[in-house]
mmCIF file of C-alpha atoms and ligand atoms in Angstrom:
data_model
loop_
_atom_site.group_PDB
_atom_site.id
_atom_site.type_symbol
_atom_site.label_atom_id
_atom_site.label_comp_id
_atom_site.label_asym_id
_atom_site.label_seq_id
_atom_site.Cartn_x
_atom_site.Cartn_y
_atom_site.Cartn_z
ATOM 1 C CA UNK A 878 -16.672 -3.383 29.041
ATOM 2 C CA UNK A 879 -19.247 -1.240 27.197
ATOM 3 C CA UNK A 880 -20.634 -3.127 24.295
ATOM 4 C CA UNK A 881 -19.092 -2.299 21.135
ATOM 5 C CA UNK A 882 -17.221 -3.448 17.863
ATOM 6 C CA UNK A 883 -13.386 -2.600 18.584
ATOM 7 C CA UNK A 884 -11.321 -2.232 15.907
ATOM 8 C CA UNK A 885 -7.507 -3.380 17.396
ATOM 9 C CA UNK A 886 -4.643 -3.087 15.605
ATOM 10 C CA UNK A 887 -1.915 -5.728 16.272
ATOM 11 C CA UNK A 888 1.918 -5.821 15.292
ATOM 12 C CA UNK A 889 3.357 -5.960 11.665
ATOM 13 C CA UNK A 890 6.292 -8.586 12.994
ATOM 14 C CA UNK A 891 7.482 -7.927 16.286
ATOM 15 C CA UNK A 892 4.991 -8.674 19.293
ATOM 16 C CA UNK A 893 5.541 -6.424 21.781
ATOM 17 C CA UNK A 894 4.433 -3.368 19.405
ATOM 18 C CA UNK A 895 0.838 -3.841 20.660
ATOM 19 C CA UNK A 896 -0.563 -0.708 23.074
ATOM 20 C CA UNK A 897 -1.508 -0.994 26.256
ATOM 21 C CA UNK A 898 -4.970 -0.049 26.159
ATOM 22 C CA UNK A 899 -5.525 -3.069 23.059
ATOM 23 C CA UNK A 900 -4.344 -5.773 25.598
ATOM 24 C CA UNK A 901 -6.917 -4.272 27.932
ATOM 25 C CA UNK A 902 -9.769 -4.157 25.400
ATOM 26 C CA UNK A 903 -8.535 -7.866 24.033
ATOM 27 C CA UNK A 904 -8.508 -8.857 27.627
ATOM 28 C CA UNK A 905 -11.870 -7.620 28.188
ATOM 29 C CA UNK A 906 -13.891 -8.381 25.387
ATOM 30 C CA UNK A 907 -15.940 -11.637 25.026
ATOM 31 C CA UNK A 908 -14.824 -12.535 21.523
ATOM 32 C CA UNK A 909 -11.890 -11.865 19.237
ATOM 33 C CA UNK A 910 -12.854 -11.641 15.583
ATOM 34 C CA UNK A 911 -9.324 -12.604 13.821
ATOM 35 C CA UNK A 912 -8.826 -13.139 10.128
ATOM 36 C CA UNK A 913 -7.093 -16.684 11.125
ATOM 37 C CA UNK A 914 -7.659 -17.944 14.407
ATOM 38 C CA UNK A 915 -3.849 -19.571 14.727
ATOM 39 C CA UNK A 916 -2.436 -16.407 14.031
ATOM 40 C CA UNK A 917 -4.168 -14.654 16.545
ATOM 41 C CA UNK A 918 -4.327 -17.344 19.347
ATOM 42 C CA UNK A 919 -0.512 -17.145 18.965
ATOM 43 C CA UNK A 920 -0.464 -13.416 19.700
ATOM 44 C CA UNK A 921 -3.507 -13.894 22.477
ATOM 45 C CA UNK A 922 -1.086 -16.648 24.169
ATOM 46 C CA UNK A 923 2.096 -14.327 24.090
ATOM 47 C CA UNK A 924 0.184 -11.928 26.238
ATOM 48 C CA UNK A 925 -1.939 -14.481 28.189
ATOM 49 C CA UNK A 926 -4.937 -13.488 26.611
ATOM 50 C CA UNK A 927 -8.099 -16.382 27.153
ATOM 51 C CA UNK A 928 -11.045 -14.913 24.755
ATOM 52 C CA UNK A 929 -12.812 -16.982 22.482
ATOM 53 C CA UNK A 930 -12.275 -16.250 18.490
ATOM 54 C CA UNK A 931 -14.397 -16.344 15.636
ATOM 55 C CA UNK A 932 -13.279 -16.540 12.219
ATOM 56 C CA UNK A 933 -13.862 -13.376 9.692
ATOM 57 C CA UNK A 934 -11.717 -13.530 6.864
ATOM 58 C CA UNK A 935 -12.291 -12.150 3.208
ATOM 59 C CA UNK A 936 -14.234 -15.000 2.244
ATOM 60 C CA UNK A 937 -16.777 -15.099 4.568
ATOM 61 C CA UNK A 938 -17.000 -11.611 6.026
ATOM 62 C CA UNK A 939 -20.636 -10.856 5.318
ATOM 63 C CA UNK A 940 -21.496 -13.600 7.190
ATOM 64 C CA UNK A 941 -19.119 -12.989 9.649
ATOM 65 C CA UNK A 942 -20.474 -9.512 10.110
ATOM 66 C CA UNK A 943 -23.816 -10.847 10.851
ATOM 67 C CA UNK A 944 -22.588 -12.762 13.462
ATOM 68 C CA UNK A 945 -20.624 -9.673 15.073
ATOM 69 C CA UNK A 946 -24.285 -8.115 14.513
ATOM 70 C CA UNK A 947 -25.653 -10.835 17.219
ATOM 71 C CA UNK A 948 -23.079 -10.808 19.271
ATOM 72 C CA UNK A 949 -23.498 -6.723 19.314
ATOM 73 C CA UNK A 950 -27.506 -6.821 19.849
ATOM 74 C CA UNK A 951 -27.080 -8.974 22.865
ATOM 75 C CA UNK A 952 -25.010 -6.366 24.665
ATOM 76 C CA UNK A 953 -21.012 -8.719 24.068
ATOM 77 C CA UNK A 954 -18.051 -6.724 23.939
ATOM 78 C CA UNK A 955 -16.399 -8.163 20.232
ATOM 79 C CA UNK A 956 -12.754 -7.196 19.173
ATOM 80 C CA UNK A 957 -11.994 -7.375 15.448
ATOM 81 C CA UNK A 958 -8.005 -7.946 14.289
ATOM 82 C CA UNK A 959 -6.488 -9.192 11.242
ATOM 83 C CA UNK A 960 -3.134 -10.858 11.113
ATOM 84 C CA UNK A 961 -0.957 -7.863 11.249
ATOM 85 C CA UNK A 962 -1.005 -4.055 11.791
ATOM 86 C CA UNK A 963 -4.718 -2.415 11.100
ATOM 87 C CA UNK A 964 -7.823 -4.179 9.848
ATOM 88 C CA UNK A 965 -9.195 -2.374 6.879
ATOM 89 C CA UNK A 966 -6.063 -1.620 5.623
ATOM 90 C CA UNK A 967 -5.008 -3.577 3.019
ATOM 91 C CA UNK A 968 -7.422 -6.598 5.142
ATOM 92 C CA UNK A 969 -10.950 -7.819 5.803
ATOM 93 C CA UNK A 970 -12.235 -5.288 8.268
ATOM 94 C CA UNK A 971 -14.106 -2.863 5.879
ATOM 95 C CA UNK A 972 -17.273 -4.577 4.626
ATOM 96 C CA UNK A 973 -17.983 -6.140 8.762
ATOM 97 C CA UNK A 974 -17.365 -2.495 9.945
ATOM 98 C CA UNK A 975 -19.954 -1.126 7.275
ATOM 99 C CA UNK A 976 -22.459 -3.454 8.243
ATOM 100 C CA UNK A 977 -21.855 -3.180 12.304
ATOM 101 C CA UNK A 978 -22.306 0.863 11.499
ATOM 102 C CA UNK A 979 -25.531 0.517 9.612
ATOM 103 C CA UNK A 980 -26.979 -2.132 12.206
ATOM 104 C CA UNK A 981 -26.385 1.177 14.714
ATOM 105 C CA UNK A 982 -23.720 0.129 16.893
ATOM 106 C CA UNK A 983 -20.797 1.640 18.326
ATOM 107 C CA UNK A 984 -17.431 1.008 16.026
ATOM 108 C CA UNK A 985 -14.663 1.983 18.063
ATOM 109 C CA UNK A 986 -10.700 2.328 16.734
ATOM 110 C CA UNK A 987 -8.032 1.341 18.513
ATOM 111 C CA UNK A 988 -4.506 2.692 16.858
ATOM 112 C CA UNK A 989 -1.179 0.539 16.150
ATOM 113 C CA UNK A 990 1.437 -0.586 13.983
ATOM 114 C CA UNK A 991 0.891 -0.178 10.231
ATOM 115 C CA UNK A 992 3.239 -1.191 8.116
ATOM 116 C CA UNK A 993 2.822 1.711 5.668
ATOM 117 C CA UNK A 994 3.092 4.074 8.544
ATOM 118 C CA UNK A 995 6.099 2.373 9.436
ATOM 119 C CA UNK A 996 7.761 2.646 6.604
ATOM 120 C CA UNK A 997 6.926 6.311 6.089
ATOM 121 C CA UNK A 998 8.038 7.252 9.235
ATOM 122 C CA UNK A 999 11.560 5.758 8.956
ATOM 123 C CA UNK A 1000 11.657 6.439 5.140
ATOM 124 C CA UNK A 1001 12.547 9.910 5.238
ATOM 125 C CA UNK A 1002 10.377 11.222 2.120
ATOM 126 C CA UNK A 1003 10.135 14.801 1.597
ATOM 127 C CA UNK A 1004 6.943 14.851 0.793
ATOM 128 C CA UNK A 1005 3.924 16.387 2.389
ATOM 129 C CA UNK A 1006 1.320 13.907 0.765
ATOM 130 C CA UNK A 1007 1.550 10.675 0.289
ATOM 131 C CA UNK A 1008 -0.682 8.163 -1.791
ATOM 132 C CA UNK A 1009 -1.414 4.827 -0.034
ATOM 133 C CA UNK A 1010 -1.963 2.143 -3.076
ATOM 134 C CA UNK A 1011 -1.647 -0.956 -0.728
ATOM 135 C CA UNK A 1012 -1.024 -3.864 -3.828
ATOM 136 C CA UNK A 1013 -0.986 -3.418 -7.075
ATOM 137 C CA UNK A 1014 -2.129 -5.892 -9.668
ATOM 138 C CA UNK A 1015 -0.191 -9.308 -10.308
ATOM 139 C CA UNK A 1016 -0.553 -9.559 -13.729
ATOM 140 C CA UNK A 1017 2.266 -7.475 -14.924
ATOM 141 C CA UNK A 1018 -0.047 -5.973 -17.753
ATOM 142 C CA UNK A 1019 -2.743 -4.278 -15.460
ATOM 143 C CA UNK A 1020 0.355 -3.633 -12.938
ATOM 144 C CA UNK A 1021 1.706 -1.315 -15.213
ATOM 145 C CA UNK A 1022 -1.144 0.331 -16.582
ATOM 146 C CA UNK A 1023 -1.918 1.056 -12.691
ATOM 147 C CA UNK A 1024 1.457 2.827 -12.276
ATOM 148 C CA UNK A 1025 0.937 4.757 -15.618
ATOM 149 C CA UNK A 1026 -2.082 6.195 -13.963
ATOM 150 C CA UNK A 1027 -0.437 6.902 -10.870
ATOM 151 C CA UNK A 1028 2.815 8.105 -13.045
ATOM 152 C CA UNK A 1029 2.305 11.830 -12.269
ATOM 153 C CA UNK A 1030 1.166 11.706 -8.958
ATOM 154 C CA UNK A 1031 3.248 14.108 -7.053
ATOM 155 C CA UNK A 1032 2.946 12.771 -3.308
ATOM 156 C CA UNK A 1033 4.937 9.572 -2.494
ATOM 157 C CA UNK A 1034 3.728 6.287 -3.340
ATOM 158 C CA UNK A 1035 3.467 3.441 -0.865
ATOM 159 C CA UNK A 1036 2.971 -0.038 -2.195
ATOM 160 C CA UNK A 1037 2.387 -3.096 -0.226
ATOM 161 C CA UNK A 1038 3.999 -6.263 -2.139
ATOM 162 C CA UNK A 1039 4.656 -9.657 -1.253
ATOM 163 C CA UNK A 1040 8.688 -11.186 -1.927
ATOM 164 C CA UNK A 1041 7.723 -13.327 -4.954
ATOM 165 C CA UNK A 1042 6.606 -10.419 -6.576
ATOM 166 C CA UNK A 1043 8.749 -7.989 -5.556
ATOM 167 C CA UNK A 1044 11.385 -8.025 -8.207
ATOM 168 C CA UNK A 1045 8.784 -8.194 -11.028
ATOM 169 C CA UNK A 1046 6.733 -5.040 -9.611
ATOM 170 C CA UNK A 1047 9.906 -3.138 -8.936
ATOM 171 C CA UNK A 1048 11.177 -3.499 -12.354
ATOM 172 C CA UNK A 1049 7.733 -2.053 -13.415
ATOM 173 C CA UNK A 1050 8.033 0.843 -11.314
ATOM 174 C CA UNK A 1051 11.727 1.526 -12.934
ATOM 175 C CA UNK A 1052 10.459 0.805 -16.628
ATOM 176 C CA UNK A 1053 7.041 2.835 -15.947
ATOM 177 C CA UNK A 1054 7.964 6.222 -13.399
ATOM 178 C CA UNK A 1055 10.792 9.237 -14.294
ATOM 179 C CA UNK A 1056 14.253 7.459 -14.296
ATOM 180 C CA UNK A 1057 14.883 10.476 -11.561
ATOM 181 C CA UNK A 1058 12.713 9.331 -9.142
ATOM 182 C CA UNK A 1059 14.280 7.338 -5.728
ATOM 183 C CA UNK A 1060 12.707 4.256 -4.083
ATOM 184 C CA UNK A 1061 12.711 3.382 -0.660
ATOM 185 C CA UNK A 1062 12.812 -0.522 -0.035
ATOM 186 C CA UNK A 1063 11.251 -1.204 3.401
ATOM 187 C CA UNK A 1064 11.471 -5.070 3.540
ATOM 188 C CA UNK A 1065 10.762 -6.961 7.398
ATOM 189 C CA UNK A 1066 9.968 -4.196 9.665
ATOM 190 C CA UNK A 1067 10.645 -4.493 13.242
ATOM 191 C CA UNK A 1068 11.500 -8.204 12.688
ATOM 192 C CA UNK A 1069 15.019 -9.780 12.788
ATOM 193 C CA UNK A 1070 15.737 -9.048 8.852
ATOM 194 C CA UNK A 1071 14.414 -5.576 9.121
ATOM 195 C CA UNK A 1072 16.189 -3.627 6.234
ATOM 196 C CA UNK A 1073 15.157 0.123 5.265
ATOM 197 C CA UNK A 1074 17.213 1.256 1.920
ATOM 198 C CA UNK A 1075 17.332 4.394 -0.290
ATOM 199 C CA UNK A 1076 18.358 4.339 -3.684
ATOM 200 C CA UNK A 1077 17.303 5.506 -7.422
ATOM 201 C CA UNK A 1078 14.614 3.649 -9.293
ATOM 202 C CA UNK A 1079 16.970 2.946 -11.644
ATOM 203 C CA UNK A 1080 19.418 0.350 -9.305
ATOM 204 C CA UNK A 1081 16.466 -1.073 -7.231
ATOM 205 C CA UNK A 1082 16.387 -4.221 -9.424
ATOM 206 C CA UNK A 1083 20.144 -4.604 -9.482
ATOM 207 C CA UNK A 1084 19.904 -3.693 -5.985
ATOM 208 C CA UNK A 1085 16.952 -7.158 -5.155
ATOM 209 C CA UNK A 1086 19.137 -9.376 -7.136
ATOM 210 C CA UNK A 1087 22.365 -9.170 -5.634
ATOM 211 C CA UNK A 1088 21.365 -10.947 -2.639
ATOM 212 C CA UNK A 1089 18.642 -14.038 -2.859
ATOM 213 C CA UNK A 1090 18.114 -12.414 0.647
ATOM 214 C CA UNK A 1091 16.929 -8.992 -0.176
ATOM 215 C CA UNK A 1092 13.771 -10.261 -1.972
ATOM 216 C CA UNK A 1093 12.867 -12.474 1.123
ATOM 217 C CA UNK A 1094 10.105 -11.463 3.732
ATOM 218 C CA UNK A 1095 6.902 -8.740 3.330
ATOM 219 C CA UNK A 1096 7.778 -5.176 1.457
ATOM 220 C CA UNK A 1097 7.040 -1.888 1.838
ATOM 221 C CA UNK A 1098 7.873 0.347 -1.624
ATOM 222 C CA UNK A 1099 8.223 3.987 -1.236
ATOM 223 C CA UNK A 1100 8.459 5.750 -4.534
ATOM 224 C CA UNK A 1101 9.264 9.617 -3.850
ATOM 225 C CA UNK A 1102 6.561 11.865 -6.096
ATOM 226 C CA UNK A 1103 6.846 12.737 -9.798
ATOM 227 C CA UNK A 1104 9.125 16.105 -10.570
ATOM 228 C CA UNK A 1105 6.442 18.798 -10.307
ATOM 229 C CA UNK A 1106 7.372 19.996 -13.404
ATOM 230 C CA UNK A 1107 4.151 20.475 -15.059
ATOM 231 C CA UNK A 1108 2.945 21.522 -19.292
ATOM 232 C CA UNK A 1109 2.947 24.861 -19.067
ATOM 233 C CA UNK A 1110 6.425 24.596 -18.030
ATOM 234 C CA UNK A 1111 7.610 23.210 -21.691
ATOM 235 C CA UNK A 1112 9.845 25.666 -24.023
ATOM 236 C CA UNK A 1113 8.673 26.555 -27.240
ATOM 237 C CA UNK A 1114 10.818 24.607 -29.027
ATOM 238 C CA UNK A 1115 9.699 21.039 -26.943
ATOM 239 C CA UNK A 1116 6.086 22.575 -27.785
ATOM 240 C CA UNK A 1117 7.016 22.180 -31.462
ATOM 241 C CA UNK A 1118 8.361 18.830 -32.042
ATOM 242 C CA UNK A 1119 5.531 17.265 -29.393
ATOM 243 C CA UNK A 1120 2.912 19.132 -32.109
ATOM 244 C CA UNK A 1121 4.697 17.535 -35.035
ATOM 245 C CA UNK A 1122 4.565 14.343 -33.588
ATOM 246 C CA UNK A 1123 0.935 14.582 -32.605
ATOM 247 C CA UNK A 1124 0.228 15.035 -36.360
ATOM 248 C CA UNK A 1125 1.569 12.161 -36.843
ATOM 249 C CA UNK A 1126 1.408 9.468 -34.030
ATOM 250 C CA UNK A 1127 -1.178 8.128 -31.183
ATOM 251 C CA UNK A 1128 -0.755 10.531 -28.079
ATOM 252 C CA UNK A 1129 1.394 7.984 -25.866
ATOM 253 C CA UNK A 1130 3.838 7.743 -28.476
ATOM 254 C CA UNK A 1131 4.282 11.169 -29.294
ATOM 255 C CA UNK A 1132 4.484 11.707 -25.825
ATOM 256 C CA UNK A 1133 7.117 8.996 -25.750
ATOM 257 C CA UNK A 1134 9.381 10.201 -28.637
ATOM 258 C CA UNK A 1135 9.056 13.677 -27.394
ATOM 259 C CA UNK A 1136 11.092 12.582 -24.399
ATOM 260 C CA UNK A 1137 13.297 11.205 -26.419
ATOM 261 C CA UNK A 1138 14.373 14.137 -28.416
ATOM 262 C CA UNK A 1139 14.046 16.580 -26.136
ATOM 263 C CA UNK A 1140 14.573 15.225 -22.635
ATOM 264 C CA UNK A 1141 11.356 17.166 -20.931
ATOM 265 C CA UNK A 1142 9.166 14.535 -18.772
ATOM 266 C CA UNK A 1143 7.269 11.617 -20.763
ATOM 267 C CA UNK A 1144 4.045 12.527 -17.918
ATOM 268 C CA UNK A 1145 4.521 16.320 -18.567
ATOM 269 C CA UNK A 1146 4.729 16.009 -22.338
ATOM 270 C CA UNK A 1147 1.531 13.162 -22.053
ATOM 271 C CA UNK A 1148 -0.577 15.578 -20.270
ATOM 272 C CA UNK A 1149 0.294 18.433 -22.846
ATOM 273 C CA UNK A 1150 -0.244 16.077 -25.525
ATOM 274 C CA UNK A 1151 -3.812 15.576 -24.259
ATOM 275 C CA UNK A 1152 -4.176 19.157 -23.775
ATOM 276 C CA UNK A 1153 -3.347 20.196 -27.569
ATOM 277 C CA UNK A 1154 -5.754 17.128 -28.657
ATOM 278 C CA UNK A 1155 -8.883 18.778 -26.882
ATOM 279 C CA UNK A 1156 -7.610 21.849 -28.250
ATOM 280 C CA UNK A 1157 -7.699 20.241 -31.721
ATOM 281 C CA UNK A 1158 -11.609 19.123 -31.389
HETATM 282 N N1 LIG B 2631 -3.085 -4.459 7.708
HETATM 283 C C1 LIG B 2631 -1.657 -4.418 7.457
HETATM 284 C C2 LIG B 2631 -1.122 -3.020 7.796
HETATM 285 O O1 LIG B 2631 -1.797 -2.280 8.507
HETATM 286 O O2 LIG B 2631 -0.020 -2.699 7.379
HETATM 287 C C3 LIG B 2631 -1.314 -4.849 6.043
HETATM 288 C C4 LIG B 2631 -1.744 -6.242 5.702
HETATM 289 S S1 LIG B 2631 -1.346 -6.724 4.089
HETATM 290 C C5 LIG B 2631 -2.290 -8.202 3.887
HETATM 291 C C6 LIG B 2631 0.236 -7.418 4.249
HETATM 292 C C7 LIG B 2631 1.293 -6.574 3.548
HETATM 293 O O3 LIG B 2631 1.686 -5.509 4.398
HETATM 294 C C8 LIG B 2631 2.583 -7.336 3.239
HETATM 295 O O4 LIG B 2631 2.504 -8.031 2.007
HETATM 296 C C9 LIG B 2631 3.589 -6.220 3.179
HETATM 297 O O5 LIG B 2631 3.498 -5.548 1.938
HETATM 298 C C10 LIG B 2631 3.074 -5.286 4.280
HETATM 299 N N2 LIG B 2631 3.697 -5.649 5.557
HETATM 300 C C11 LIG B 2631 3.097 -6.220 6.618
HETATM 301 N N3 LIG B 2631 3.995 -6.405 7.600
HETATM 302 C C12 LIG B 2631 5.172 -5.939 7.142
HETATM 303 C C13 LIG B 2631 6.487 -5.854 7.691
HETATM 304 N N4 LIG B 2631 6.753 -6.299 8.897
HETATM 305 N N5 LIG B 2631 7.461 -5.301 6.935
HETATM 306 C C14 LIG B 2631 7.203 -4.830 5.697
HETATM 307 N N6 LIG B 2631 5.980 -4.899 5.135
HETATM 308 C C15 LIG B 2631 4.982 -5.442 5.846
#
C-alpha cells in the first residue's frame, strides 16, 4: 500500500456503515491512528481487522502527529480514525493532518458516515446552504450569545450536542431564534433508538421532556434558516417607532421592543437598528 496518511471515516452507531475500500485501506495499512484505542479495536475486531494502533487524541495530537511524521518518512502506510463518522469534524484529526501536509506527505480522504450529513440528508430542510456549527458553548451565557450571532443566518443550522445538554441548548435556541422557525431533532442515528422529528422551535422543549427517553443518546439539531425578510423590507410606520426607540434605548432593546409593538423580526429590526446608528455618526 503506497505510503500515505489516510484519513478513514468510520460509522456514527451502526457498524456495517463502513465502505468497502476503508476496510481495504484499514486492512492494509501498518498502523491505525484512533482517538481511543478500545473503541477502535472493537470496530477493527468486528471486521477482523489485525493492525497495530497508536493513540492520537486531542490531548496529545501534536505529539501524535510527530509520530505519524516517522512512521510517514520511513515509507508505513498509517490510517487515522476517530471514534465515529469523520476525523476533523467535530474530532482530533485537524492539527495531525496540518502537520503531516507541511512535513510533505501524501494526506489522502477516505469518505463515510457523518452524522451531520446524516441528519441533513433525512431531515428534509429546504434549504440550499447550510451552516455546520458542530457544539456550541456549555455555559448557557456564551451559548446564547453564539446563537444571537448566528440568529440571522439564513441557511440551516446543524448543531452537534450531547443528551445532558440537550434540553438546556434547545431551550436556548427557542428563547434566542424567530418563534417561526422549525427544528429537526435527529437523536441516535442508524442505531436501535434512531428517532428523526420535525416540529416548531417553540414545542421542542415540551417535545424532550415528555419522555426521559427522548433526551437519551447523541443529537443532531437542525434549525431551518431565519425568514429572509431583511431591513429594507420594514414599513414606514415600523421605521418610526424603531427610530423613537433608538432615541431612547441601547440598540438590542429597541430592537427588542420594536418586535414587540409591531411584530416585524427582532434580527431584521437589530440589523436596521445598527444601520440608522451608523447613519447617526
Ligand atoms: N466526527 C463525527 C462526525 O463526523 O459526525 C462527530 C464526532 S462528535 C465528537 C460527536 C457528536 O456527533 C455527538 O455528540 C452527536 O452530536 C453527533 N453524533 C455522533 N453520532 C451520532 C449519532 N449516531 N446520532 C446522532 N448524533 C450523532
Amino acid at each position: 500500500m503506497k505510503s500515505a496518511l489516510y484519513v478513514v471515516a468510520t460509522p456514527i452507531g451502526n457498524l456495517a456503515d463502513i465502505s468497502l475500500r476503508a476496510l481495504e485501506v484499514l486492512r492494509g495499512v501498518d498502523v491505525v491512528a484512533c482517538e481511543d484505542t478500545r473503541h477502535a479495536r472493537h470496530l477493527l475486531d468486528h471486521h477482523g481487522i489485525r493492525v497495530p494502533t497508536l493513540a492520537l487524541h486531542q490531548h496529545n495530537e501534536n505529539s501524535a502527529a510527530e509520530k505519524l511524521i516517522r512512521l510517514l518518512a520511513d515509507g508505513k502506510a498509517v490510517a487515522l480514525v476517530s471514534d465515529a463518522g469523520t476525523p476533523g469534524v467535530s474530532d482530533p484529526g485537524a492539527r495531525a493532518v496540518a502537520a503531516v501536509r507541511a512535513a510533505g506527505f501524501s494526506v489522502i480522504p477516505l469518505p463515510g458516515a457523518s452524522a451531520a450529513i446524516a441528519a441533513l440528508s433525512a431531515a428534509g430542510m429546504s434549504e440550499e446552504r447550510f451552516l455546520f456549527v458542530g457544539f456550541l458553548p456549555a455555559k448557557s451565557s456564551a451559548r446564547r450569545a453564539v446563537i444571537e450571532e448566528i440568529a440571522v443566518e439564513t441557511a440551516a443550522l446543524v448543531i452537534y450536542e450531547a443528551p445532558h445538554r440537550v434540553l438546556e441548548t434547545v431551550a436556548d435556541l427557542a428563547a434566542v431564534l424567530e418563534p417561526t422557525r422549525e427544528i429537526v431533532i435527529a437523536r441516535e442515528l442508524t442505531k436501535l433508538f434512531e428517532q428523526i422529528e420535525r416540529m416548531p422551535l417553540t414545542e421542542a422543549v415540551a417535545w424532550l421532556t415528555a419522555d426521559a427517553n427522548r433526551q437519551r443518546g447523541e443529537f443532531v439539531l437542525l434549525v431551518n434558516g431565519a425568514p429572509s425578510k431583511n431591513a429594507e423590507e420594514l414599513d414606514a410606520h415600523t421605521e418610526k417607532v424603531l427610530s423613537i426607540l433608538l432615541a431612547e434605548l441601547p440598540t438590542k432593546q429597541a430592537a427588542k421592543l420594536c418586535a414587540e409593538i409591531t411584530g416585524a423580526p427582532k434580527n431584521a429590526l437589530y440589523q436596521r437598528a445598527l444601520e440608522l446608528k451608523t447613519q447617526a455618526l
